[in-house]
Short mmCIF file of C-alpha atoms and ligand atoms in Angstrom, two decimals:
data_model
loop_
_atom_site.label_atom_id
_atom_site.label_comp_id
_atom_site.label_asym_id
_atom_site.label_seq_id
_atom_site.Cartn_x
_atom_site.Cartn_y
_atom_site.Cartn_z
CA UNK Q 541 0.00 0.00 0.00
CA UNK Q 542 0.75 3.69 -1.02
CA UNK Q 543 2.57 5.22 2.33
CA UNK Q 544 -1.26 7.94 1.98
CA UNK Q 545 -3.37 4.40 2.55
CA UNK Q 546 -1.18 3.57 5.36
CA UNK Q 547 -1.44 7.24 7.06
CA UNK Q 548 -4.92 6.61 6.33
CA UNK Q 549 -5.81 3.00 7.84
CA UNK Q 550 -3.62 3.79 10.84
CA UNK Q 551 -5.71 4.16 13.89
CA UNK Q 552 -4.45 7.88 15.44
CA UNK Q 553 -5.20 10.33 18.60
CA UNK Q 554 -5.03 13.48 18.23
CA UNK Q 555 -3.82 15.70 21.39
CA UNK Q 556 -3.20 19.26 20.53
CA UNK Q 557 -6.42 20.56 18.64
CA UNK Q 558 -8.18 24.06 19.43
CA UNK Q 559 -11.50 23.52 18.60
CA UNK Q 560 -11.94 27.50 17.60
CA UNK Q 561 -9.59 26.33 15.52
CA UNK Q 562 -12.04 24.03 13.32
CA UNK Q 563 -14.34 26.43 12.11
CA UNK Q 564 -14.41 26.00 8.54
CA UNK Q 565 -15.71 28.90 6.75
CA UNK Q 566 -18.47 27.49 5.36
CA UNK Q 567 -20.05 26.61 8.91
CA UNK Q 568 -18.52 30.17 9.78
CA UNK Q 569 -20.87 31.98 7.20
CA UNK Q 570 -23.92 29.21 8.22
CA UNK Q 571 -23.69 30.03 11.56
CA UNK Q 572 -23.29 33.83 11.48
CA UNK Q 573 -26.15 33.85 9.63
CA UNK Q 574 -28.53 32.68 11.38
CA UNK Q 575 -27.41 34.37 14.10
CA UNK Q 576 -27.98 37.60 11.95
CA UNK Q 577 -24.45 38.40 12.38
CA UNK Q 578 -21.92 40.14 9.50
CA UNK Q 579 -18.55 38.73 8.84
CA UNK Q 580 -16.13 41.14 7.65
CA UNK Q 581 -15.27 39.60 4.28
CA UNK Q 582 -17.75 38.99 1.39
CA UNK Q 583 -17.89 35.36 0.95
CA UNK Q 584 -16.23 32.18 1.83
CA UNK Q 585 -13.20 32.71 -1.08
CA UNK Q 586 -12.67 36.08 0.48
CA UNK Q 587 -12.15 34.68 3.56
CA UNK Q 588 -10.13 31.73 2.63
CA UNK Q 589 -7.59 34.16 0.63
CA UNK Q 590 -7.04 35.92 4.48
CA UNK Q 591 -5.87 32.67 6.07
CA UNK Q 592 -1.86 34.01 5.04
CA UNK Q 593 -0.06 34.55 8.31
CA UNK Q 594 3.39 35.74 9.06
CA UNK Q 595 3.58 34.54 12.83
CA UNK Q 596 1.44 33.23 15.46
CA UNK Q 597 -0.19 36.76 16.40
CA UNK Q 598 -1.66 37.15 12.49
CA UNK Q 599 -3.38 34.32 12.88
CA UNK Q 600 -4.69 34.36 16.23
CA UNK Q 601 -6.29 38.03 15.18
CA UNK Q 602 -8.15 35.86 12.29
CA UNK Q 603 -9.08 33.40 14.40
CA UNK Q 604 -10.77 35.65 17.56
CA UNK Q 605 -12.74 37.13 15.12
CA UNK Q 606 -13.84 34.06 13.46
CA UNK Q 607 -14.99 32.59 16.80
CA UNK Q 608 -16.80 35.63 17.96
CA UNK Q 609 -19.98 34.36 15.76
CA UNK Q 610 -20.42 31.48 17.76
CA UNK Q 611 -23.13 32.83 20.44
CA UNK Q 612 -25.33 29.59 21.32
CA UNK Q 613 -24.96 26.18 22.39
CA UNK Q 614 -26.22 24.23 19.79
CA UNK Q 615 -23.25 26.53 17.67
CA UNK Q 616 -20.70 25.01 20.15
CA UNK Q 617 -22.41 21.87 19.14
CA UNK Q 618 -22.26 22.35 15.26
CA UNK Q 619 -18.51 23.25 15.47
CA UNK Q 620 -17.40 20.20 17.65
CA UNK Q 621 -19.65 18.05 15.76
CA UNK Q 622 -18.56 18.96 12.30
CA UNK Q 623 -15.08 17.92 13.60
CA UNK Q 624 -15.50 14.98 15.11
CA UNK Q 625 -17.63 13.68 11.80
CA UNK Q 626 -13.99 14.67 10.09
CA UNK Q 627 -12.05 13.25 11.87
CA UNK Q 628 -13.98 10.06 12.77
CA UNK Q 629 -13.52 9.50 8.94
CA UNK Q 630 -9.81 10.06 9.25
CA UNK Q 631 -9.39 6.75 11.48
CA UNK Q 632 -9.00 8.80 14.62
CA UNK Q 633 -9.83 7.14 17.71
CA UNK Q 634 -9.44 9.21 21.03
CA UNK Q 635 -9.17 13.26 20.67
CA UNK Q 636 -8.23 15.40 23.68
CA UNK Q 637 -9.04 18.84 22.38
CA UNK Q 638 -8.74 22.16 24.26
CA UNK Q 639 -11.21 25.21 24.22
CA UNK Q 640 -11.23 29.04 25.25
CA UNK Q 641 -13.95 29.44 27.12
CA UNK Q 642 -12.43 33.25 27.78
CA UNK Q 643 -12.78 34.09 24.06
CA UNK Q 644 -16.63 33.74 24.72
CA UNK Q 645 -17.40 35.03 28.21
CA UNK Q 646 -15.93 38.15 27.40
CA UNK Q 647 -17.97 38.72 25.01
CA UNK Q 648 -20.97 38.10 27.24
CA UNK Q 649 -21.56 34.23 26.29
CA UNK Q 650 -21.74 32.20 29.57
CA UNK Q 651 -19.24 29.53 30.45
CA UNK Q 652 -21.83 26.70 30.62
CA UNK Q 653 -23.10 28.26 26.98
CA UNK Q 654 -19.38 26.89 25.72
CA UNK Q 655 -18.93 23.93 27.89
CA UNK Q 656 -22.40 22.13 27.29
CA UNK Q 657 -22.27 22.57 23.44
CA UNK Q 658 -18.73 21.27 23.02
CA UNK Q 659 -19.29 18.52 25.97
CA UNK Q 660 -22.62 17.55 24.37
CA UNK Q 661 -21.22 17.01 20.93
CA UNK Q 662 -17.92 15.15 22.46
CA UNK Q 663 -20.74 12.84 24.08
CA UNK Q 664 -22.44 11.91 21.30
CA UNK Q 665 -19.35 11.46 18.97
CA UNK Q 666 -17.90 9.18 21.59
CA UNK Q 667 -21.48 7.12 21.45
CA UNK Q 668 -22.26 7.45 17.37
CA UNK Q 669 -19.01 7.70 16.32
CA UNK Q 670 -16.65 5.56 18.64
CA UNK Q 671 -14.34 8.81 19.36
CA UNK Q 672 -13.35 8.63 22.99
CA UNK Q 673 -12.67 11.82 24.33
CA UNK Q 674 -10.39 14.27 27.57
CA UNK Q 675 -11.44 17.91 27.65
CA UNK Q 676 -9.12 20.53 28.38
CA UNK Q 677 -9.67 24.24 29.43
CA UNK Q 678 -6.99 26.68 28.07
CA UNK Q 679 -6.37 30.12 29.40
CA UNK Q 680 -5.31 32.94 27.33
CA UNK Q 681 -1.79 33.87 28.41
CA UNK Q 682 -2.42 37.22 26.98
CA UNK Q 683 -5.20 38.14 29.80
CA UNK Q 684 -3.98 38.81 32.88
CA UNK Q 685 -3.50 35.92 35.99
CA UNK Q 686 -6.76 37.43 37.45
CA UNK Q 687 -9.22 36.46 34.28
CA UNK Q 688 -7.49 33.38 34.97
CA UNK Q 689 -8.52 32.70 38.12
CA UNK Q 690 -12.08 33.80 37.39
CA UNK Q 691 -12.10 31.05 34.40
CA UNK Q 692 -10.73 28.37 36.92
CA UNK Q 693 -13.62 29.34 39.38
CA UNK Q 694 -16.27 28.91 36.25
CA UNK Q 695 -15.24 25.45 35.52
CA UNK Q 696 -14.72 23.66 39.31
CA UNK Q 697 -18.30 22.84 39.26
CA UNK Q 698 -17.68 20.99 36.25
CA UNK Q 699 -14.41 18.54 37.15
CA UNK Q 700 -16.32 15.59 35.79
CA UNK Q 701 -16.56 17.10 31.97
CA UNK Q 702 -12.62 18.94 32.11
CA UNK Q 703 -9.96 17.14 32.72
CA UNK Q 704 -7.03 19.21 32.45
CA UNK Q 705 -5.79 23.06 32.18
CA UNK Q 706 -3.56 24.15 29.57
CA UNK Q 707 -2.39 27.46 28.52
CA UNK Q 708 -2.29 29.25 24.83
CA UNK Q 709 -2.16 32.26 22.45
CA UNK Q 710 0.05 34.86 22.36
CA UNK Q 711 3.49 33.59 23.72
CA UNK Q 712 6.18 35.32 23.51
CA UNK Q 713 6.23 38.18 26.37
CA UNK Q 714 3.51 35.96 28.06
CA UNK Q 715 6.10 33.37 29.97
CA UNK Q 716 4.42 30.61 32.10
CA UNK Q 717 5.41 31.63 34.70
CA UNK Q 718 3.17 34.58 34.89
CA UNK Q 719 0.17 32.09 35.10
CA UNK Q 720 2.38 30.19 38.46
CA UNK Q 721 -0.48 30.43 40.99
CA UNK Q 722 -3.51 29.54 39.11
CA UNK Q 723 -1.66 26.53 37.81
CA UNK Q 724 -0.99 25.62 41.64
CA UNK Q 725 -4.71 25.73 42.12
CA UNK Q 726 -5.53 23.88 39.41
CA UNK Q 727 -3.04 21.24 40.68
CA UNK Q 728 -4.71 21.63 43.85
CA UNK Q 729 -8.33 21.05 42.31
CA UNK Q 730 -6.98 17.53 40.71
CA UNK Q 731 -6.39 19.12 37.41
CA UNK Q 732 -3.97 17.50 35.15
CA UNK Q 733 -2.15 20.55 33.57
CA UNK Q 734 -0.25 21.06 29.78
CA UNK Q 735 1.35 24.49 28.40
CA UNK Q 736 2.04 26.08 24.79
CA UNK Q 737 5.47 26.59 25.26
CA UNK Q 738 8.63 26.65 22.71
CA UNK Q 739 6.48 27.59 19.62
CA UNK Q 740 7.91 31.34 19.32
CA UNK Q 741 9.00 31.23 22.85
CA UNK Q 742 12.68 30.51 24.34
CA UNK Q 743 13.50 27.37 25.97
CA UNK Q 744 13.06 28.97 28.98
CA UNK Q 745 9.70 28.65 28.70
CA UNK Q 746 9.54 25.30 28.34
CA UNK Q 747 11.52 24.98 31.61
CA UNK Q 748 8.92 26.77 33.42
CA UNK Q 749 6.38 25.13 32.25
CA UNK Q 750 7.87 22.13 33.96
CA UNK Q 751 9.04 23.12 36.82
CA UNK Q 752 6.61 25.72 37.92
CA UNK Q 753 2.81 24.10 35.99
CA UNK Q 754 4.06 21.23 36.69
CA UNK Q 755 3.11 20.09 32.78
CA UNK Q 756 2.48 16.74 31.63
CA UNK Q 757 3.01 17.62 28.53
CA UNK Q 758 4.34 20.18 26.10
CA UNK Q 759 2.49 21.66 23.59
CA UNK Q 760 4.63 22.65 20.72
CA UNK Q 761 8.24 22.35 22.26
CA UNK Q 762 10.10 22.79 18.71
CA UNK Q 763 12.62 25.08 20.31
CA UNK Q 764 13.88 22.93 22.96
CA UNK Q 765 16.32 22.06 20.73
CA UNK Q 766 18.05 25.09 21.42
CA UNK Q 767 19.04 23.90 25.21
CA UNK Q 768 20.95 20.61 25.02
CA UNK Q 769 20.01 20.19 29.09
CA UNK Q 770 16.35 20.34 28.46
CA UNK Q 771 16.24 17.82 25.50
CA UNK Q 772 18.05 15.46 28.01
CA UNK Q 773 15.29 16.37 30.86
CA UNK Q 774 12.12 15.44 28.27
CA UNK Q 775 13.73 12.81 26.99
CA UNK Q 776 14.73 10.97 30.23
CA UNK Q 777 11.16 11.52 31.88
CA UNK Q 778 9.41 11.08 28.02
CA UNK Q 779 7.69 14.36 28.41
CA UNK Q 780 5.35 13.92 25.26
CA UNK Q 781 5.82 17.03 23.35
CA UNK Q 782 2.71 17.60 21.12
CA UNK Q 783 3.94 18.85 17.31
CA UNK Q 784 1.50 20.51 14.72
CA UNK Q 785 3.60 20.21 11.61
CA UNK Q 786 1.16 22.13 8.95
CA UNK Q 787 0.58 25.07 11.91
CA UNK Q 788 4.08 25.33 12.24
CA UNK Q 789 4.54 25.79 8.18
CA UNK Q 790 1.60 28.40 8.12
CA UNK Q 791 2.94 29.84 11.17
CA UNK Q 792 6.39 30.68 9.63
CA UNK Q 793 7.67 28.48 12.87
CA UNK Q 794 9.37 26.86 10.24
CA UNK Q 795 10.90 27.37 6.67
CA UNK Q 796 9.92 24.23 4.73
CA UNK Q 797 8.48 21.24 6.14
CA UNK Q 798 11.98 19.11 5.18
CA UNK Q 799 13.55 21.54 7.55
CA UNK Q 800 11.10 20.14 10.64
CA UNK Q 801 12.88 19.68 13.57
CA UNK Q 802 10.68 16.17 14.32
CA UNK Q 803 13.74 14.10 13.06
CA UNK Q 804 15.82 15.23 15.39
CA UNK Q 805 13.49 14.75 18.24
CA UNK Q 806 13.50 11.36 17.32
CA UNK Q 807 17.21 10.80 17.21
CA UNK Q 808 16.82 12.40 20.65
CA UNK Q 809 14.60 9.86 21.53
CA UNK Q 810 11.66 12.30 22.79
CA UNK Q 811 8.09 11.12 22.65
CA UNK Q 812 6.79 12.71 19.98
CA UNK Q 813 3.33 13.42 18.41
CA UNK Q 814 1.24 14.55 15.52
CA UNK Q 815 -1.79 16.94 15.46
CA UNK Q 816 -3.75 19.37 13.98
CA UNK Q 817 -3.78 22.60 16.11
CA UNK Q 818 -6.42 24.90 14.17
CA UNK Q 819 -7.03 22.70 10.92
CA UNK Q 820 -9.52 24.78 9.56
CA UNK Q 821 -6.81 27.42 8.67
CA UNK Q 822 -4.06 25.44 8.35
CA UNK Q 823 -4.96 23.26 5.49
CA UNK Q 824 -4.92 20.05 7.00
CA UNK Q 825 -6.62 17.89 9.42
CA UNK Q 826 -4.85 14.72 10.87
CA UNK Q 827 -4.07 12.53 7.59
CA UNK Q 828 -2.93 15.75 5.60
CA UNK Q 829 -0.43 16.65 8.73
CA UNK Q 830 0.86 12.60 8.77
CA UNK Q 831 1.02 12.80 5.01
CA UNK Q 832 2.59 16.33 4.74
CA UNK Q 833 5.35 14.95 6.62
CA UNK Q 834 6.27 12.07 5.53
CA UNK Q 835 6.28 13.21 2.21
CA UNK Q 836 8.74 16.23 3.24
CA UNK Q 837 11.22 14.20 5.29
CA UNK Q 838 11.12 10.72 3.50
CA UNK Q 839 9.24 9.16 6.78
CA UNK Q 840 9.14 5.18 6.60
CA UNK Q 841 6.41 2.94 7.22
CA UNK Q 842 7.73 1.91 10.33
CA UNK Q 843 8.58 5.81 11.72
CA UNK Q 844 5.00 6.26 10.84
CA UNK Q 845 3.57 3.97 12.77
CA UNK Q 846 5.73 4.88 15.86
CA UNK Q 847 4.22 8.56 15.32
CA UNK Q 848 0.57 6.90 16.04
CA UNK Q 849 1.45 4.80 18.64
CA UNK Q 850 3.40 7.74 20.50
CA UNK Q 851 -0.30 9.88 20.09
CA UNK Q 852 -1.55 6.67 22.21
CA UNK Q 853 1.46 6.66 24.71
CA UNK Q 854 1.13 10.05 25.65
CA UNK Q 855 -2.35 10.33 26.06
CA UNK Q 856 -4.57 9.89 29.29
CA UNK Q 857 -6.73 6.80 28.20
CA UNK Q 858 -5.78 4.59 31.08
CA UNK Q 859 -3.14 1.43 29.85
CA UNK Q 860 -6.32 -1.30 29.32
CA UNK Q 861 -7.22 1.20 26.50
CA UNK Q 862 -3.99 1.98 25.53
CA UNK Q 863 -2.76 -1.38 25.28
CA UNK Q 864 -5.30 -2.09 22.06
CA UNK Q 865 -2.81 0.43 20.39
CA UNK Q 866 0.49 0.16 21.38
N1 ADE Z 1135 -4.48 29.17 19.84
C1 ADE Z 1135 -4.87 28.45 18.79
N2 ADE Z 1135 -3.81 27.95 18.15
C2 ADE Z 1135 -2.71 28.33 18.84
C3 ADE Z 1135 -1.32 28.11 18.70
N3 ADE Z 1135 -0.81 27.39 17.70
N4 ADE Z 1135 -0.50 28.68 19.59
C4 ADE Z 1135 -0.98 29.44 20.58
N5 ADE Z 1135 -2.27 29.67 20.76
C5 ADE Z 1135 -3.14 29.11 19.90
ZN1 ZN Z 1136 -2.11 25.13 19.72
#
């Protein structure tokens, strides 16, 4: 078989997905709609041609805007539904997606608006479409600490639908660290916790997202490479570091997809994973980011198939359902 039918008929995870980040314009325009709402470009082409970004800030300006359509819950539950449909088809078996719940209640939509579309949805996918499911609550490092806090507050009556904290958007002059003591209370509150860190960001970063959120895993992590010490640290405790190879060619995080630094991970022996990030404006959902690069960097059957069982490995399904994978 063709090394695309393999991607394909592998069964995958995916563990670093936004779900803002799925809106395809087409639901985008659908939704706005009938929620008598005006996007700011003509039609879906118009739209489409915008997705060009120059760094991580470009796009996450295209991106807020996009979400701010999304007003109800059943629109929570079109968005997560329309992914889960996608990526059911792609052979993906357990997803553990993130959402911004801030992105909405500042603009006046209630927590439990967000949380019961997307949970709903992730329910019912799990039931129709055999996609098992974590769900994890990311605050925007570009808001302060407080609106932090006041997010964590919103979602401990709901520990039995969120699993985990994480942190994203704008990194770089938003360390980790600045983010220290709602992490601890998350900890506290049984939260597992995972961090953006190393996309733009120094290694630094990545360090404090260790050592002071106490991370399971990184999300991103492609500059580690920069700090000998720290590729030593994630590789002796197999800190899985979550990689978005199509986000990180949109994202100028890299050149060329031949120059992606996954390769040497792997000589570095660090647990490495594939996944989507914001697919709907970064031309590719799971197969297209397996196929994109093993077509750039020559991957083998065999390095392939490590890639999918490492989604597996680093995941939180409990070993029984791990072990049907790995
Ligand atoms: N929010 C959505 N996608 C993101 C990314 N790649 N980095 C930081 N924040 C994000
Ligand atoms: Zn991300």
């Amino acid at each position: 078989t063709s090394i695309q039918t393999f991607i394909e008929g592998l069964p995958k995870t995916e563990l670093h997905l936004h779900i803002e980040g799925t809106f395809e314009p087409e639901l985008m325009f659908k939704i706005a709609k009938r929620n008598h709402l005006k996007i700011d470009y003509a039609d879906v082409e118009a739209l489409k041609r915008a997705y060009s970004f120059n760094n991580l800030q470009e796009f996450l300006d295209i991106y807020y805007a996009g979400a701010s359509v999304l007003i109800k819950e059943v629109d929570f539950y079109d968005l997560t539904w329309a992914y889960l449909t996608k990526v059911s088809g792609q052979n993906v078996k357990h997803v553990e997606i993130f959402f911004d719940p801030q992105t909405h209640t500042d603009r006046g939509v209630p927590f439990e608006t967000v949380l019961y579309g997307i949970y709903k949805a992730l329910k019912d996918g799990q039931e129709q479409l055999g996609v098992s499911f974590k769900l994890i609550m990311c605050f925007l490092r570009h808001l302060d600490e407080a609106s932090a806090f006041k997010t964590l507050e919103q979602a401990l009556p709901h520990k039995d639908k969120i699993l985990a904290v994480g942190l994203d958007s704008s990194e770089v002059g938003n360390p980790p660290s600045k983010f220290k003591n709602v992490f601890k209370k998350a900890l506290e509150e049984g939260f597992l916790t995972v961090a953006h860190a190393g996309e733009e960001g120094p290694p630094e970063y990545i360090w404090e997202a260790l050592d002071l959120l106490m991370v399971t895993r990184i999300d991103h992590g492609n500059r580690c490479l920069d700090d000998p010490k720290l590729v030593k640290r994630l590789a002796e405790q197999q800190i899985p570091l979550t990689l978005c190879p199509l986000s990180n060619l949109e994202l100028k995080v890299v050149r060329d997809l031949k120059e992606h630094p996954l390769p040497t991970m792997m000589a570095h022996n660090l647990l490495v994973t594939i996944n989507s990030d914001d697919p709907a404006y970064f031309g590719g959902y799971m197969n297209e980011n397996y196929w994109g690069l093993a077509q750039a960097l020559n991957l083998s059957k065999p390095q392939i198939a490590t890639l999918a069982k490492n989604g597996f490995k680093a995941s939180w399904l409990n070993n029984d359902e791990k072990q049907k994978y790995i």
